[in-house]
Amino acid sequence: MANPVKITETVLRDSHQSLIATRMTTEEMLPIVEMLDKVGYNALEAWGGATFDSCLRFLNEDPWERLRKIKDIAKNTKLQMLFRGQNILGYRHYADDVVEYFVQKSIANGIDIIRIFDALNDVRNLKTAINATKKEKGHVQATLCYTISPVHNTEYFTGLAKELEGMGADSICIKDMSGLLLPYAAEELVKSLKANVKVPIELHTHYTSGVGSMTYLKAIEAGVDIVDCAISPMALGTSQPATEPLVASLQGTDRDTGLDLNLLSDIADYFKPLREKYLSSGLMDTKVLGVDINTLKYQVPGGMLSNLVSQLKAQGKEDKLEEVLKEVPKVREDLGFPPLVTPSSQIVGTQAVLNVLMGERYKMITKEVKGIVRGEYGSTPVKISDEIKTKIIGDEKQITCRPADNIAPELDTIKEKCNQYIEQDEDVLSYALFEQVAEKYFEQRRAAKYKVDGSLADMDNKVYPV
Ligand code: CO
């Protein structure tokens, strides 16, 4: 029986987040959305992740407006977003009322599927977002952050997937943010998930280490339901495997996607000149387009490696890279084997650099490392040893509850603080997540309005409608 592989297209979110620091503008997206909508994708990943921050911070755009504009054109295809559990799209834990309101507004403005993850795979940090999505009748895609460690094996991930299904997940995503999932490991994992959970399984990888399309093929043979791809001019390198070669490879098989290669090729034609533009402006660096074998060698994300190099460069200590790369897995073990994804990748990396440069381990300790040990981010995959605990936080108490249980409702206070800027309900959420950045955006938005209506100086001479 035919069992077509479904494809989620990432060109409007992860692909440009990974290749050009999330700088694709709404104006560059809109002309192609109608054609993307005709393909028959499982979904268009179009929002969330870093796009929200980037709209406000770099593009002087309202992220909510972007979502509504895409939704207006994409009438047939589901829109998907990436959501960092209790961190929403920001970098700290928010109170439940903010998480709930954000989910409500995301769905009201056009999101159908919310992919929810937590950097530590602590399911308690997913609970509020999952329940809120269910309440708003959205599709909950709960996520396994894939990583390699003595505890992160097929049994662990299968148990986690079953737990997420029990919490109400409508589908499960294996999120391989650094391209560590090798083809035969993917086959084993997908087989186990298919045998143990009923909801669809989606696989997300990055091409960073060069194994992405082999991994997809083995996962597809093992029965994976959906894979994430990017249209070819915006694929490969640190982005996703390309859409068209996968569609071609499966043609005529029982997993034929049924997607039209001619239509995909027209879509690729739209993005080719944009790619050239990003390359010539320097926004796209040829360095991120090749195969980064260090990812496999050291099992760290590509982005983390370049961060380590620049941290060492700033100190004139580039020769210490090898030593730091050996220290990274040790710090990771000390901290209970967190998957290396934002923010844990930065936290582990910075501490490893300090441990090497200070010539003594944990002579200097960052406040984020203390936070992890205190339990402020949630529970780590493996319990942190008493020895490390004492070394890092002395006899301070660890938090064992869900971190957000210690955060009082904050939506009303935030509303009061930003009242003067509010032009739409959603502005409160932009402000809640990125206070100063949103404030600057709101001020620019206000200034632009005056420009359109005529300068302030002219106002005396004109009659304005109220
Ligand atoms: Co990704």
XYZ file of C-alpha atoms and ligand atoms in Angstrom:
467
model
C 0.000 0.000 0.000
C 1.313 3.413 -0.947
C 2.446 5.425 2.008
C 3.672 8.798 0.712
C 6.362 10.653 2.643
C 5.159 14.112 3.592
C 7.455 17.116 3.429
C 7.515 20.216 5.602
C 9.196 23.086 3.747
C 11.447 25.220 5.964
C 12.499 27.975 3.544
C 10.484 30.623 5.395
C 11.980 29.795 8.830
C 14.820 27.416 9.646
C 16.495 27.515 6.257
C 17.166 31.252 6.335
C 17.716 31.200 10.108
C 20.533 28.711 9.499
C 22.044 30.225 6.340
C 21.586 33.990 6.577
C 21.035 34.703 10.277
C 17.228 34.904 9.884
C 17.344 37.972 7.658
C 14.833 37.068 4.925
C 12.249 39.853 4.839
C 8.480 39.522 4.505
C 8.731 41.362 1.200
C 11.090 38.679 -0.098
C 8.740 35.916 1.069
C 5.318 37.048 -0.056
C 5.678 36.803 -3.863
C 6.381 33.047 -3.649
C 3.869 32.038 -0.978
C 1.042 31.415 -3.479
C 3.210 28.941 -5.397
C 4.436 27.285 -2.177
C 0.782 26.907 -1.209
C 0.111 24.891 -4.390
C 2.750 22.216 -3.749
C 0.878 20.113 -1.222
C 3.446 20.247 1.565
C 2.603 18.771 4.950
C 3.226 22.290 6.290
C 5.176 25.474 5.716
C 7.427 26.186 8.649
C 7.080 29.938 8.533
C 7.312 31.453 12.002
C 8.818 31.207 15.470
C 12.380 30.246 16.328
C 14.551 33.315 15.773
C 12.279 34.918 13.145
C 10.313 36.841 15.761
C 13.373 38.427 17.357
C 14.931 39.108 13.955
C 11.824 40.908 12.625
C 11.835 43.341 15.535
C 15.591 43.658 16.043
C 17.011 43.769 12.534
C 14.251 44.128 9.962
C 12.037 46.756 11.608
C 9.047 44.514 10.940
C 6.113 43.420 13.039
C 6.333 39.604 13.278
C 2.565 39.318 13.785
C 1.931 41.276 10.609
C 4.258 38.886 8.740
C 2.281 35.907 9.986
C -1.048 37.419 8.959
C 0.247 38.322 5.501
C 1.573 34.795 4.869
C -1.668 33.285 6.160
C -3.721 35.485 3.822
C -2.011 33.906 0.820
C -1.353 30.362 2.060
C -4.963 29.254 2.225
C -4.442 25.516 1.670
C -1.245 24.702 3.555
C -0.820 24.451 7.298
C 1.533 26.959 8.866
C 3.967 25.695 11.473
C 6.047 27.472 14.085
C 8.900 26.526 16.431
C 8.244 27.219 20.115
C 10.806 26.910 22.949
C 8.463 25.541 25.607
C 8.371 27.752 28.681
C 10.895 30.112 27.004
C 8.349 30.807 24.198
C 10.640 32.505 21.637
C 12.833 34.198 24.210
C 15.680 33.219 26.479
C 14.206 32.930 29.964
C 11.331 31.070 31.565
C 8.055 32.996 31.393
C 5.019 32.723 33.615
C 2.235 30.410 32.440
C -0.131 33.288 31.634
C 2.347 34.685 29.084
C 2.898 31.249 27.502
C -0.858 30.672 27.251
C -1.547 34.093 25.752
C 1.271 33.681 23.226
C -0.102 30.339 22.059
C -3.618 31.787 21.827
C -2.472 34.717 19.680
C -0.203 32.579 17.485
C -3.132 30.360 16.551
C -5.538 33.300 16.213
C -3.126 34.935 13.738
C -2.711 31.840 11.559
C -0.515 29.117 13.075
C -1.851 25.550 12.733
C 1.005 23.395 14.073
C 3.191 24.310 17.050
C 6.458 22.402 17.368
C 7.318 22.620 21.054
C 10.727 21.744 22.502
C 12.752 22.091 25.672
C 16.542 22.240 25.622
C 16.819 19.680 28.439
C 13.929 17.483 27.238
C 12.290 18.203 30.605
C 8.631 17.518 29.759
C 7.445 19.738 32.608
C 8.691 22.712 30.564
C 6.436 21.647 27.665
C 3.274 21.107 29.663
C 1.770 24.612 29.633
C 2.442 25.144 25.918
C 0.996 21.716 25.050
C -2.163 22.294 27.080
C -2.625 25.803 25.679
C -2.255 24.547 22.094
C -4.840 21.815 22.733
C -7.195 24.376 24.231
C -6.905 26.579 21.116
C -7.461 23.522 18.888
C -3.976 23.682 17.383
C -1.835 20.686 16.426
C 0.724 19.858 19.132
C 3.989 18.612 17.755
C 6.113 17.633 20.747
C 9.848 17.370 20.250
C 12.707 15.063 21.174
C 15.927 17.114 21.133
C 18.328 14.590 19.667
C 21.799 14.288 21.098
C 24.431 11.656 21.729
C 25.526 10.675 25.249
C 25.670 7.532 27.394
C 22.020 8.126 28.379
C 20.599 9.362 25.080
C 19.904 6.044 23.426
C 16.944 4.606 21.529
C 15.339 3.390 24.741
C 15.529 6.864 26.305
C 14.027 8.613 23.273
C 11.307 5.987 22.879
C 10.309 6.408 26.517
C 10.260 10.180 26.078
C 8.113 9.918 22.929
C 5.594 7.714 24.750
C 5.412 10.204 27.573
C 4.810 13.078 25.123
C 2.105 11.102 23.350
C 0.487 10.564 26.734
C 0.583 14.338 27.338
C -1.485 14.900 24.188
C 1.066 15.268 21.365
C -0.576 14.976 17.925
C 2.797 14.176 16.372
C 6.392 13.749 17.510
C 9.435 15.483 16.033
C 12.971 14.163 16.249
C 14.896 17.421 16.265
C 18.491 16.865 15.222
C 19.668 20.449 15.435
C 23.321 19.742 14.692
C 23.278 16.956 12.121
C 24.498 14.291 14.570
C 21.895 11.669 13.665
C 23.602 9.134 11.432
C 21.666 7.031 8.890
C 21.662 3.691 10.735
C 21.005 5.308 14.104
C 18.032 7.077 12.498
C 16.761 3.759 11.145
C 16.927 2.184 14.604
C 15.297 5.160 16.332
C 12.472 5.561 13.823
C 11.716 1.822 13.878
C 11.464 1.900 17.640
C 9.256 5.022 17.647
C 6.965 3.588 14.971
C 6.587 0.403 17.009
C 5.833 2.217 20.240
C 3.832 5.367 19.481
C 0.761 5.810 17.292
C 1.082 9.481 16.270
C 3.051 10.523 13.144
C 6.838 10.908 13.429
C 8.606 13.848 11.773
C 12.359 14.080 11.327
C 14.219 17.387 11.349
C 17.928 17.597 10.613
C 20.576 19.996 9.345
C 22.971 19.203 6.538
C 25.954 20.540 8.516
C 27.804 17.226 8.775
C 26.871 16.119 5.259
C 24.840 13.042 6.218
C 21.347 14.570 6.064
C 19.941 12.988 2.916
C 21.345 9.543 3.770
C 19.759 9.851 7.208
C 16.412 10.810 5.659
C 16.484 7.846 3.284
C 17.137 5.338 6.064
C 14.471 7.000 8.234
C 12.024 6.833 5.321
C 12.759 3.132 4.819
C 12.096 2.688 8.540
C 8.696 4.358 8.192
C 9.149 7.995 9.191
C 6.029 9.948 8.204
C 7.306 13.473 7.573
C 10.725 15.025 6.865
C 11.820 18.676 6.883
C 13.428 19.946 3.676
C 14.342 23.290 2.142
C 13.998 24.234 -1.524
C 17.430 23.710 -3.129
C 18.834 27.277 -3.390
C 18.236 27.633 0.365
C 19.195 24.059 1.346
C 22.313 22.102 2.372
C 25.185 23.424 4.467
C 23.809 24.435 7.854
C 20.261 24.340 6.418
C 18.040 21.302 5.713
C 18.458 18.621 3.021
C 17.072 19.839 -0.320
C 13.451 19.172 -1.264
C 13.758 18.333 -4.978
C 16.398 15.528 -4.862
C 14.381 13.739 -2.180
C 11.168 14.057 -4.200
C 13.000 12.687 -7.270
C 14.589 9.825 -5.315
C 11.228 8.572 -4.067
C 9.345 8.833 -7.370
C 7.793 5.542 -8.405
C 8.394 3.909 -5.016
C 5.749 3.110 -2.417
C 6.895 6.219 -0.550
C 6.514 8.592 -3.537
C 5.767 12.081 -2.179
C 3.510 12.844 -5.145
C 4.920 16.386 -5.296
C 5.368 18.031 -8.700
C 9.052 18.504 -9.570
C 8.219 21.145 -12.198
C 6.436 23.270 -9.658
C 9.326 22.819 -7.202
C 11.756 23.841 -9.905
C 9.749 27.045 -10.519
C 9.947 27.767 -6.801
C 13.702 27.156 -6.864
C 13.957 29.668 -9.737
C 12.439 32.302 -7.492
C 15.029 31.733 -4.759
C 18.122 31.493 -7.010
C 18.563 35.273 -7.479
C 17.898 35.796 -3.764
C 20.692 33.340 -2.969
C 23.020 35.279 -5.280
C 22.011 38.503 -3.556
C 22.733 37.052 -0.083
C 26.089 35.708 -1.270
C 27.236 38.955 -2.833
C 26.118 41.030 0.170
C 28.057 38.680 2.461
C 24.888 37.740 4.364
C 25.416 34.170 3.179
C 28.942 32.949 3.899
C 30.320 30.141 1.732
C 31.802 28.731 4.971
C 28.374 27.527 6.115
C 27.623 25.829 2.806
C 30.151 22.992 2.915
C 30.478 19.905 5.100
C 31.672 20.552 8.636
C 33.256 17.288 9.694
C 34.119 18.672 13.147
C 30.448 18.350 13.983
C 30.764 14.564 13.782
C 34.239 14.456 15.258
C 33.386 16.459 18.382
C 29.607 15.981 18.420
C 28.935 19.658 18.892
C 26.670 21.883 16.767
C 28.376 23.878 13.995
C 27.236 27.189 15.512
C 28.788 26.247 18.834
C 32.145 25.529 17.219
C 32.306 28.932 15.573
C 31.341 30.547 18.894
C 34.210 28.751 20.647
C 36.663 29.855 17.982
C 35.594 33.487 18.276
C 35.695 33.408 22.101
C 39.260 32.084 21.946
C 40.248 34.537 19.213
C 39.079 37.443 21.368
C 41.574 36.281 24.024
C 44.339 35.584 21.507
C 44.210 31.906 22.532
C 43.178 30.161 19.317
C 45.835 27.523 19.943
C 43.713 26.246 22.871
C 40.851 25.072 20.621
C 41.787 21.391 20.737
C 41.996 21.517 24.534
C 38.626 23.291 24.764
C 37.015 20.722 22.481
C 38.236 17.994 24.821
C 36.864 19.925 27.809
C 33.371 20.355 26.311
C 32.238 16.721 26.835
C 33.637 16.787 30.382
C 31.643 19.910 31.300
C 28.619 18.386 29.633
C 28.990 15.249 31.742
C 29.416 17.342 34.925
C 26.176 19.167 34.117
C 24.140 15.987 33.598
C 24.483 15.595 29.801
C 22.235 18.405 28.522
C 21.576 18.257 24.749
C 23.633 21.002 23.100
C 21.014 23.427 21.800
C 20.229 27.061 22.699
C 20.852 27.963 25.486
C 22.745 24.909 26.843
C 25.287 24.904 23.979
C 26.425 28.444 24.882
C 26.464 27.652 28.599
C 28.574 24.494 28.256
C 30.880 26.088 25.651
C 31.635 29.201 27.679
C 32.392 27.187 30.831
C 34.716 24.893 28.867
C 36.606 27.938 27.573
C 36.913 29.325 31.126
C 38.084 25.983 32.507
C 40.896 25.833 29.940
C 41.932 29.489 29.996
C 41.985 29.745 33.809
C 44.231 26.695 34.009
C 41.944 25.225 36.671
C 38.498 23.726 36.280
C 35.619 25.806 37.755
C 37.948 28.469 39.157
C 35.522 30.882 37.515
C 31.909 29.799 37.107
C 29.298 31.559 34.958
C 25.935 32.402 36.485
C 24.239 30.243 33.837
C 26.198 27.163 34.937
C 25.140 27.899 38.506
C 21.573 28.203 37.184
C 21.699 24.766 35.575
C 23.040 23.195 38.765
C 20.400 24.982 40.861
C 17.725 23.474 38.601
C 16.558 26.811 37.183
C 16.307 25.371 33.656
C 14.596 22.156 34.722
C 15.949 18.733 35.508
C 18.995 17.532 33.600
C 18.920 14.156 31.781
C 21.249 12.717 34.442
C 21.327 13.875 38.057
C 24.309 16.146 38.771
C 26.715 14.532 41.246
C 26.981 15.862 44.804
C 30.648 16.597 44.219
C 29.949 18.901 41.254
C 26.943 20.402 43.021
C 29.060 21.416 46.010
C 31.814 22.724 43.753
C 29.421 24.935 41.754
C 26.808 26.175 44.254
C 28.193 25.149 47.664
C 25.358 24.320 50.038
C 22.715 26.362 48.172
C 19.414 24.550 47.667
C 18.443 23.068 44.306
C 15.007 23.682 42.797
C 13.245 20.397 42.184
C 9.860 21.710 41.042
C 8.987 22.864 37.515
C 10.900 26.184 37.248
C 7.832 28.146 36.111
C 6.014 27.148 39.319
C 8.170 29.793 40.965
C 7.103 32.538 38.532
C 3.989 34.523 39.469
C 1.572 35.602 36.698
C 3.180 38.536 34.899
C 0.950 39.447 31.954
C -0.922 42.271 33.715
C 2.262 43.950 34.933
C 3.744 43.739 31.430
C 0.565 45.221 29.931
C 0.780 48.183 32.287
C 4.453 48.770 31.497
C 3.994 48.979 27.736
C 0.532 50.510 27.608
C 1.646 53.673 25.784
C 2.895 51.699 22.762
C -0.006 49.325 22.239
C -1.640 49.431 18.815
C -2.766 45.781 18.776
C -3.195 43.125 21.509
C -0.144 41.222 20.214
C 2.193 44.140 20.987
C 2.077 43.115 24.662
C 3.647 39.775 23.730
C 6.360 41.353 21.584
C 7.181 43.527 24.562
C 7.029 40.614 27.024
C 9.654 38.711 25.061
C 12.016 41.434 23.860
C 11.347 44.464 25.989
C 13.954 46.956 24.758
C 14.006 45.722 21.180
C 10.206 45.933 20.983
C 10.229 49.405 22.504
C 12.622 50.616 19.830
C 10.505 48.990 17.133
C 7.310 50.597 18.510
C 8.965 54.009 18.485
C 10.102 53.577 14.889
C 6.620 52.415 13.932
C 5.141 55.532 15.466
C 7.674 57.782 13.739
C 6.978 56.148 10.384
C 3.278 56.915 10.800
C 3.989 60.595 11.164
C 6.099 60.485 8.031
C 3.235 59.004 6.053
C 0.714 61.510 7.378
C 2.992 64.510 6.901
C 5.662 65.845 9.187
C 4.751 67.103 12.608
C 5.529 70.651 11.480
C 2.840 70.470 8.809
C 0.196 69.298 11.173
C -1.035 72.755 12.063
C -1.971 73.473 8.474
C -3.915 70.302 7.851
C -7.123 68.859 9.055
C -6.691 65.306 10.192
C -9.481 62.798 10.426
C -9.823 61.501 13.971
Co 16.618 23.312 12.921
